[in-house]
PDB file of C-alpha atoms in Angstrom:
ATOM      1  CA  MET A   1      16.773 -17.977   6.324  1.00 48.00           C
ATOM      2  CA  ASP A   2      13.985 -19.730   4.111  1.00 51.00           C
ATOM      3  CA  LEU A   3      11.484 -17.465   5.444  1.00 56.00           C
ATOM      4  CA  PHE A   4      13.033 -14.527   3.621  1.00 70.00           C
ATOM      5  CA  LYS A   5      12.415 -15.440   0.045  1.00 79.00           C
ATOM      6  CA  LEU A   6      13.364 -12.437  -1.791  1.00 83.00           C
ATOM      7  CA  GLN A   7      13.979 -13.206  -5.157  1.00 83.00           C
ATOM      8  CA  SER A   8      16.684 -10.455  -5.995  1.00 88.00           C
ATOM      9  CA  LEU A   9      18.430 -10.680  -2.840  1.00 91.00           C
ATOM     10  CA  LYS A  10      20.483 -13.554  -0.862  1.00 89.00           C
ATOM     11  CA  VAL A  11      20.908 -13.396   2.798  1.00 89.00           C
ATOM     12  CA  LYS A  12      24.495 -13.173   4.303  1.00 88.00           C
ATOM     13  CA  TYR A  13      23.379 -13.564   7.953  1.00 86.00           C
ATOM     14  CA  ASP A  14      20.343 -12.814  10.193  1.00 86.00           C
ATOM     15  CA  ASP A  15      19.853 -12.053  13.965  1.00 89.00           C
ATOM     16  CA  GLU A  16      17.011 -11.823  16.244  1.00 86.00           C
ATOM     17  CA  GLY A  17      16.896  -9.051  18.755  1.00 85.00           C
ATOM     18  CA  GLU A  18      14.763  -8.380  21.626  1.00 86.00           C
ATOM     19  CA  HIS A  19      12.506  -6.073  20.040  1.00 87.00           C
ATOM     20  CA  ASP A  20      13.236  -6.870  16.279  1.00 89.00           C
ATOM     21  CA  TYR A  21      14.701  -9.139  13.451  1.00 91.00           C
ATOM     22  CA  ARG A  22      17.903  -8.028  11.509  1.00 92.00           C
ATOM     23  CA  ILE A  23      18.657  -9.437   7.941  1.00 91.00           C
ATOM     24  CA  ALA A  24      21.878  -8.546   6.085  1.00 93.00           C
ATOM     25  CA  ALA A  25      21.389  -9.223   2.560  1.00 92.00           C
ATOM     26  CA  GLU A  26      23.127  -8.319  -1.004  1.00 92.00           C
ATOM     27  CA  SER A  27      21.800  -8.532  -4.571  1.00 92.00           C
ATOM     28  CA  ILE A  28      22.152 -11.705  -6.647  1.00 92.00           C
ATOM     29  CA  LEU A  29      21.179 -10.044  -9.821  1.00 92.00           C
ATOM     30  CA  PRO A  30      23.613  -9.425 -12.663  1.00 93.00           C
ATOM     31  CA  PRO A  31      25.279  -5.980 -12.855  1.00 91.00           C
ATOM     32  CA  PRO A  32      23.455  -3.486 -15.030  1.00 92.00           C
ATOM     33  CA  ILE A  33      24.557  -3.398 -18.819  1.00 90.00           C
ATOM     34  CA  ALA A  34      23.604   0.125 -19.678  1.00 92.00           C
ATOM     35  CA  CYS A  35      23.522   3.557 -17.513  1.00 91.00           C
ATOM     36  CA  TYR A  36      20.152   4.267 -15.926  1.00 88.00           C
ATOM     37  CA  LYS A  37      20.215   7.793 -16.910  1.00 88.00           C
ATOM     38  CA  CYS A  38      21.488   8.027 -20.400  1.00 90.00           C
ATOM     39  CA  GLY A  39      21.518   4.515 -21.823  1.00 88.00           C
ATOM     40  CA  CYS A  40      24.770   4.464 -22.681  1.00 87.00           C
ATOM     41  CA  VAL A  41      25.684   0.549 -22.709  1.00 87.00           C
ATOM     42  CA  ALA A  42      28.996  -1.146 -21.290  1.00 73.00           C
ATOM     43  CA  ASN A  43      30.786   1.919 -19.980  1.00 83.00           C
ATOM     44  CA  LEU A  44      29.965   1.804 -16.225  1.00 92.00           C
ATOM     45  CA  ASP A  45      32.377   1.814 -13.288  1.00 92.00           C
ATOM     46  CA  ARG A  46      31.874   0.470  -9.895  1.00 93.00           C
ATOM     47  CA  TRP A  47      31.501   3.382  -7.615  1.00 93.00           C
ATOM     48  CA  GLY A  48      31.485   2.254  -4.130  1.00 95.00           C
ATOM     49  CA  ARG A  49      28.945   0.600  -2.093  1.00 95.00           C
ATOM     50  CA  LYS A  50      26.471   1.578   0.578  1.00 95.00           C
ATOM     51  CA  GLU A  51      24.418  -0.287   3.043  1.00 95.00           C
ATOM     52  CA  GLN A  52      20.759   0.750   3.153  1.00 96.00           C
ATOM     53  CA  ALA A  53      18.247  -0.527   5.581  1.00 96.00           C
ATOM     54  CA  PHE A  54      14.610  -1.479   4.591  1.00 96.00           C
ATOM     55  CA  LEU A  55      11.815  -2.553   6.650  1.00 96.00           C
ATOM     56  CA  ASP A  56      10.023  -5.837   5.760  1.00 95.00           C
ATOM     57  CA  ARG A  57       7.022  -7.695   6.968  1.00 92.00           C
ATOM     58  CA  PRO A  58       6.732  -8.558  10.563  1.00 92.00           C
ATOM     59  CA  PHE A  59       7.983 -11.737  11.688  1.00 86.00           C
ATOM     60  CA  HIS A  60       6.566 -13.223  15.104  1.00 83.00           C
ATOM     61  CA  TYR A  61       4.942  -9.843  15.789  1.00 83.00           C
ATOM     62  CA  LYS A  62       8.387  -8.049  15.283  1.00 89.00           C
ATOM     63  CA  PRO A  63       9.433  -5.599  13.040  1.00 93.00           C
ATOM     64  CA  THR A  64      11.910  -7.026  10.370  1.00 93.00           C
ATOM     65  CA  VAL A  65      15.013  -4.664   9.099  1.00 94.00           C
ATOM     66  CA  VAL A  66      16.776  -5.823   5.915  1.00 94.00           C
ATOM     67  CA  THR A  67      19.980  -4.169   5.420  1.00 95.00           C
ATOM     68  CA  VAL A  68      21.321  -4.230   1.855  1.00 95.00           C
ATOM     69  CA  ASP A  69      24.813  -3.911   0.896  1.00 94.00           C
ATOM     70  CA  ARG A  70      24.156  -1.775  -2.411  1.00 95.00           C
ATOM     71  CA  GLN A  71      26.486  -1.441  -5.405  1.00 95.00           C
ATOM     72  CA  ARG A  72      26.854   2.223  -6.861  1.00 95.00           C
ATOM     73  CA  TYR A  73      27.834   2.699 -10.313  1.00 95.00           C
ATOM     74  CA  ARG A  74      29.115   5.605 -12.370  1.00 94.00           C
ATOM     75  CA  CYS A  75      28.804   6.191 -16.108  1.00 93.00           C
ATOM     76  CA  LYS A  76      31.674   7.234 -17.877  1.00 91.00           C
ATOM     77  CA  GLU A  77      29.728   8.630 -20.664  1.00 90.00           C
ATOM     78  CA  CYS A  78      27.384  11.092 -18.668  1.00 92.00           C
ATOM     79  CA  GLY A  79      28.982  11.166 -15.220  1.00 92.00           C
ATOM     80  CA  ALA A  80      26.021  10.226 -13.622  1.00 92.00           C
ATOM     81  CA  THR A  81      26.022   7.808 -10.686  1.00 94.00           C
ATOM     82  CA  PHE A  82      23.174   5.145  -9.738  1.00 94.00           C
ATOM     83  CA  PHE A  83      22.480   2.206  -7.421  1.00 94.00           C
ATOM     84  CA  GLU A  84      21.945  -1.268  -8.731  1.00 94.00           C
ATOM     85  CA  GLU A  85      18.223  -2.171  -8.846  1.00 93.00           C
ATOM     86  CA  LEU A  86      16.281  -3.582  -6.087  1.00 94.00           C
ATOM     87  CA  PRO A  87      13.278  -5.057  -7.923  1.00 93.00           C
ATOM     88  CA  ASP A  88      11.589  -6.395  -4.258  1.00 93.00           C
ATOM     89  CA  MET A  89      12.046  -2.899  -2.626  1.00 95.00           C
ATOM     90  CA  ASP A  90       9.761   0.301  -2.573  1.00 95.00           C
ATOM     91  CA  ILE A  91      12.720   2.734  -2.607  1.00 94.00           C
ATOM     92  CA  LYS A  92      10.364   5.984  -1.860  1.00 93.00           C
ATOM     93  CA  ARG A  93       9.213   4.021   1.576  1.00 95.00           C
ATOM     94  CA  MET A  94      12.530   2.250   1.998  1.00 96.00           C
ATOM     95  CA  ALA A  95      10.751  -0.984   2.556  1.00 96.00           C
ATOM     96  CA  THR A  96       9.940  -4.361   0.648  1.00 95.00           C
ATOM     97  CA  LYS A  97       7.181  -4.177  -1.559  1.00 95.00           C
ATOM     98  CA  ARG A  98       5.653  -7.086   0.163  1.00 94.00           C
ATOM     99  CA  LEU A  99       5.690  -4.988   3.346  1.00 96.00           C
ATOM    100  CA  ILE A 100       3.505  -2.335   1.685  1.00 96.00           C
ATOM    101  CA  LYS A 101       1.094  -5.011   0.475  1.00 95.00           C
ATOM    102  CA  TYR A 102       0.998  -6.297   4.000  1.00 95.00           C
ATOM    103  CA  ILE A 103       0.077  -2.695   5.259  1.00 96.00           C
ATOM    104  CA  GLU A 104      -2.598  -2.335   2.493  1.00 95.00           C
ATOM    105  CA  ASP A 105      -3.999  -5.679   3.620  1.00 94.00           C
ATOM    106  CA  GLU A 106      -3.790  -4.871   7.553  1.00 94.00           C
ATOM    107  CA  CYS A 107      -5.461  -1.671   7.347  1.00 91.00           C
ATOM    108  CA  TRP A 108      -8.852  -3.116   6.779  1.00 89.00           C
ATOM    109  CA  LYS A 109      -8.447  -5.220   9.874  1.00 90.00           C
ATOM    110  CA  ASN A 110      -6.339  -3.269  12.472  1.00 92.00           C
ATOM    111  CA  THR A 111      -5.726   0.128  13.715  1.00 94.00           C
ATOM    112  CA  PHE A 112      -2.846   2.396  12.204  1.00 94.00           C
ATOM    113  CA  THR A 113      -1.226   2.678  15.672  1.00 94.00           C
ATOM    114  CA  ASP A 114      -1.244  -1.470  15.863  1.00 94.00           C
ATOM    115  CA  ILE A 115       0.181  -1.880  12.485  1.00 95.00           C
ATOM    116  CA  ALA A 116       2.998   0.963  12.975  1.00 94.00           C
ATOM    117  CA  THR A 117       3.795  -1.287  16.237  1.00 93.00           C
ATOM    118  CA  LYS A 118       3.952  -4.351  14.357  1.00 92.00           C
ATOM    119  CA  THR A 119       6.033  -2.989  11.372  1.00 94.00           C
ATOM    120  CA  GLY A 120       8.300  -0.346  12.705  1.00 93.00           C
ATOM    121  CA  PHE A 121       6.931   2.665  10.473  1.00 94.00           C
ATOM    122  CA  ASP A 122       5.381   5.683  12.294  1.00 93.00           C
ATOM    123  CA  GLU A 123       1.665   6.014  12.284  1.00 95.00           C
ATOM    124  CA  LYS A 124       1.762   8.919  10.001  1.00 95.00           C
ATOM    125  CA  THR A 125       3.279   6.833   7.449  1.00 95.00           C
ATOM    126  CA  ILE A 126       0.943   3.811   7.693  1.00 96.00           C
ATOM    127  CA  ARG A 127      -2.010   6.445   7.124  1.00 95.00           C
ATOM    128  CA  ASN A 128      -0.268   7.979   3.925  1.00 95.00           C
ATOM    129  CA  ILE A 129       0.110   4.438   2.624  1.00 95.00           C
ATOM    130  CA  PHE A 130      -3.416   3.513   3.276  1.00 94.00           C
ATOM    131  CA  ALA A 131      -4.551   6.952   1.853  1.00 93.00           C
ATOM    132  CA  GLU A 132      -2.681   6.212  -1.440  1.00 92.00           C
ATOM    133  CA  PHE A 133      -4.128   2.551  -1.805  1.00 92.00           C
ATOM    134  CA  SER A 134      -7.368   3.458  -0.948  1.00 88.00           C
ATOM    135  CA  LYS A 135      -7.393   6.355  -3.469  1.00 87.00           C
ATOM    136  CA  GLY A 136      -6.246   3.879  -6.180  1.00 83.00           C
ATOM    137  CA  ILE A 137      -9.568   1.799  -5.303  1.00 81.00           C
ATOM    138  CA  GLU A 138     -11.761   4.718  -5.417  1.00 77.00           C
ATOM    139  CA  GLU A 139     -10.601   5.892  -8.927  1.00 77.00           C
ATOM    140  CA  ASN A 140     -11.246   2.562 -10.582  1.00 77.00           C
ATOM    141  CA  LEU A 141     -14.039   1.441  -8.677  1.00 75.00           C
ATOM    142  CA  LYS A 142     -17.434   1.886 -10.501  1.00 76.00           C
ATOM    143  CA  PHE A 143     -20.824   1.446  -8.349  1.00 79.00           C
ATOM    144  CA  LYS A 144     -23.687   0.098 -10.388  1.00 88.00           C
ATOM    145  CA  THR A 145     -26.898   1.942  -9.491  1.00 93.00           C
ATOM    146  CA  PRO A 146     -29.072  -0.994  -7.788  1.00 95.00           C
ATOM    147  CA  ARG A 147     -32.126  -2.321  -9.021  1.00 95.00           C
ATOM    148  CA  TRP A 148     -33.590  -2.386  -5.562  1.00 97.00           C
ATOM    149  CA  LEU A 149     -32.451   0.646  -3.668  1.00 97.00           C
ATOM    150  CA  GLY A 150     -32.512   0.676   0.088  1.00 97.00           C
ATOM    151  CA  MET A 151     -32.710   4.000   2.085  1.00 96.00           C
ATOM    152  CA  ASP A 152     -31.953   3.937   5.852  1.00 96.00           C
ATOM    153  CA  GLU A 153     -30.247   5.973   8.478  1.00 95.00           C
ATOM    154  CA  ALA A 154     -27.602   5.134  10.761  1.00 94.00           C
ATOM    155  CA  HIS A 155     -25.666   7.121  13.736  1.00 94.00           C
ATOM    156  CA  LEU A 156     -22.126   7.491  12.741  1.00 89.00           C
ATOM    157  CA  LEU A 157     -19.381   9.666  14.088  1.00 84.00           C
ATOM    158  CA  HIS A 158     -21.714  11.586  16.028  1.00 89.00           C
ATOM    159  CA  ASN A 159     -24.020  12.292  13.290  1.00 93.00           C
ATOM    160  CA  MET A 160     -27.145  10.762  11.873  1.00 95.00           C
ATOM    161  CA  ARG A 161     -26.178   9.734   8.212  1.00 96.00           C
ATOM    162  CA  CYS A 162     -28.528   8.599   5.286  1.00 97.00           C
ATOM    163  CA  VAL A 163     -27.494   4.907   4.238  1.00 97.00           C
ATOM    164  CA  ILE A 164     -27.995   3.935   0.808  1.00 96.00           C
ATOM    165  CA  THR A 165     -28.072   0.018   0.001  1.00 96.00           C
ATOM    166  CA  ASP A 166     -28.348  -2.379  -2.764  1.00 95.00           C
ATOM    167  CA  ILE A 167     -31.152  -4.730  -1.439  1.00 96.00           C
ATOM    168  CA  GLU A 168     -30.884  -7.158  -4.201  1.00 94.00           C
ATOM    169  CA  ASN A 169     -27.317  -7.756  -3.639  1.00 92.00           C
ATOM    170  CA  HIS A 170     -27.105  -7.462   0.172  1.00 94.00           C
ATOM    171  CA  THR A 171     -24.544  -4.570  -0.086  1.00 92.00           C
ATOM    172  CA  LEU A 172     -23.736  -0.777   1.069  1.00 92.00           C
ATOM    173  CA  PHE A 173     -23.948   1.471  -1.977  1.00 93.00           C
ATOM    174  CA  ASP A 174     -23.318   4.643  -0.304  1.00 93.00           C
ATOM    175  CA  ILE A 175     -23.112   6.955   2.722  1.00 95.00           C
ATOM    176  CA  LEU A 176     -24.367  10.538   2.695  1.00 96.00           C
ATOM    177  CA  ARG A 177     -22.975  13.168   5.001  1.00 94.00           C
ATOM    178  CA  ASN A 178     -26.212  13.726   6.984  1.00 95.00           C
ATOM    179  CA  ARG A 179     -29.843  12.672   6.367  1.00 95.00           C
ATOM    180  CA  ASN A 180     -31.414  16.260   5.525  1.00 96.00           C
ATOM    181  CA  LYS A 181     -33.979  16.358   2.948  1.00 96.00           C
ATOM    182  CA  PRO A 182     -32.053  18.812   0.608  1.00 97.00           C
ATOM    183  CA  THR A 183     -29.084  16.560   0.758  1.00 96.00           C
ATOM    184  CA  VAL A 184     -31.067  13.430  -0.094  1.00 96.00           C
ATOM    185  CA  ILE A 185     -32.705  15.132  -2.730  1.00 96.00           C
ATOM    186  CA  LYS A 186     -29.574  16.264  -4.380  1.00 96.00           C
ATOM    187  CA  TYR A 187     -27.984  13.027  -4.239  1.00 96.00           C
ATOM    188  CA  LEU A 188     -31.206  11.027  -5.953  1.00 95.00           C
ATOM    189  CA  ARG A 189     -31.260  13.758  -8.593  1.00 94.00           C
ATOM    190  CA  ASN A 190     -27.567  13.144  -9.564  1.00 94.00           C
ATOM    191  CA  LEU A 191     -27.763   9.349  -9.439  1.00 93.00           C
ATOM    192  CA  PRO A 192     -26.728   8.002 -12.589  1.00 91.00           C
ATOM    193  CA  ASP A 193     -28.941   5.632 -14.359  1.00 92.00           C
ATOM    194  CA  LYS A 194     -32.197   6.169 -12.289  1.00 92.00           C
ATOM    195  CA  ASP A 195     -34.160   4.462 -14.965  1.00 92.00           C
ATOM    196  CA  LYS A 196     -32.528   1.167 -13.752  1.00 93.00           C
ATOM    197  CA  ILE A 197     -34.401   1.357 -10.261  1.00 95.00           C
ATOM    198  CA  GLU A 198     -37.107  -0.999  -9.950  1.00 96.00           C
ATOM    199  CA  TYR A 199     -37.820  -0.850  -6.345  1.00 96.00           C
ATOM    200  CA  VAL A 200     -37.386   1.607  -3.466  1.00 95.00           C
ATOM    201  CA  THR A 201     -37.549   0.358   0.182  1.00 95.00           C
TER     202      THR A 201
END
């Protein structure tokens, strides 16, 4: 299946059902040479296999499920067991990494419910994925205080909000929880680099 294109896996067979696509795959990576737990080299036994299901990005508006026949190993040195690595998969979410990226991109354009229907995840999981993604953006995003500061108001979520804009660059700078005088004064007082502001409208 050319559309699959995951570098660490090969497709054994695929099947289109009424409501989803199902793909069976196995790893094409070489076996590990050392224990993932203790680091002992060349002292591993094969310890059975297990089929694990991962969600993949939708195809033709249908959820896609990838079932991987995954090898388990046991270290003779420390006794730990572990599965072979799957670099293309997000093990925490039991999904392909490209599906997580797909969801992050889609959340800007569609509702969580729509994305859940298309991917096979439940809505709560979609919401959690986007929350983690947006938190990462917030932590790394640095807003530069505008030279031309715009102040206006907008009715959002049943309340009047104070809207702060960067007039020079035609962008939204911030939205305050309300437009009350104390809220606006406190915000402007704590605004960094106030000396950079040249015009206020």
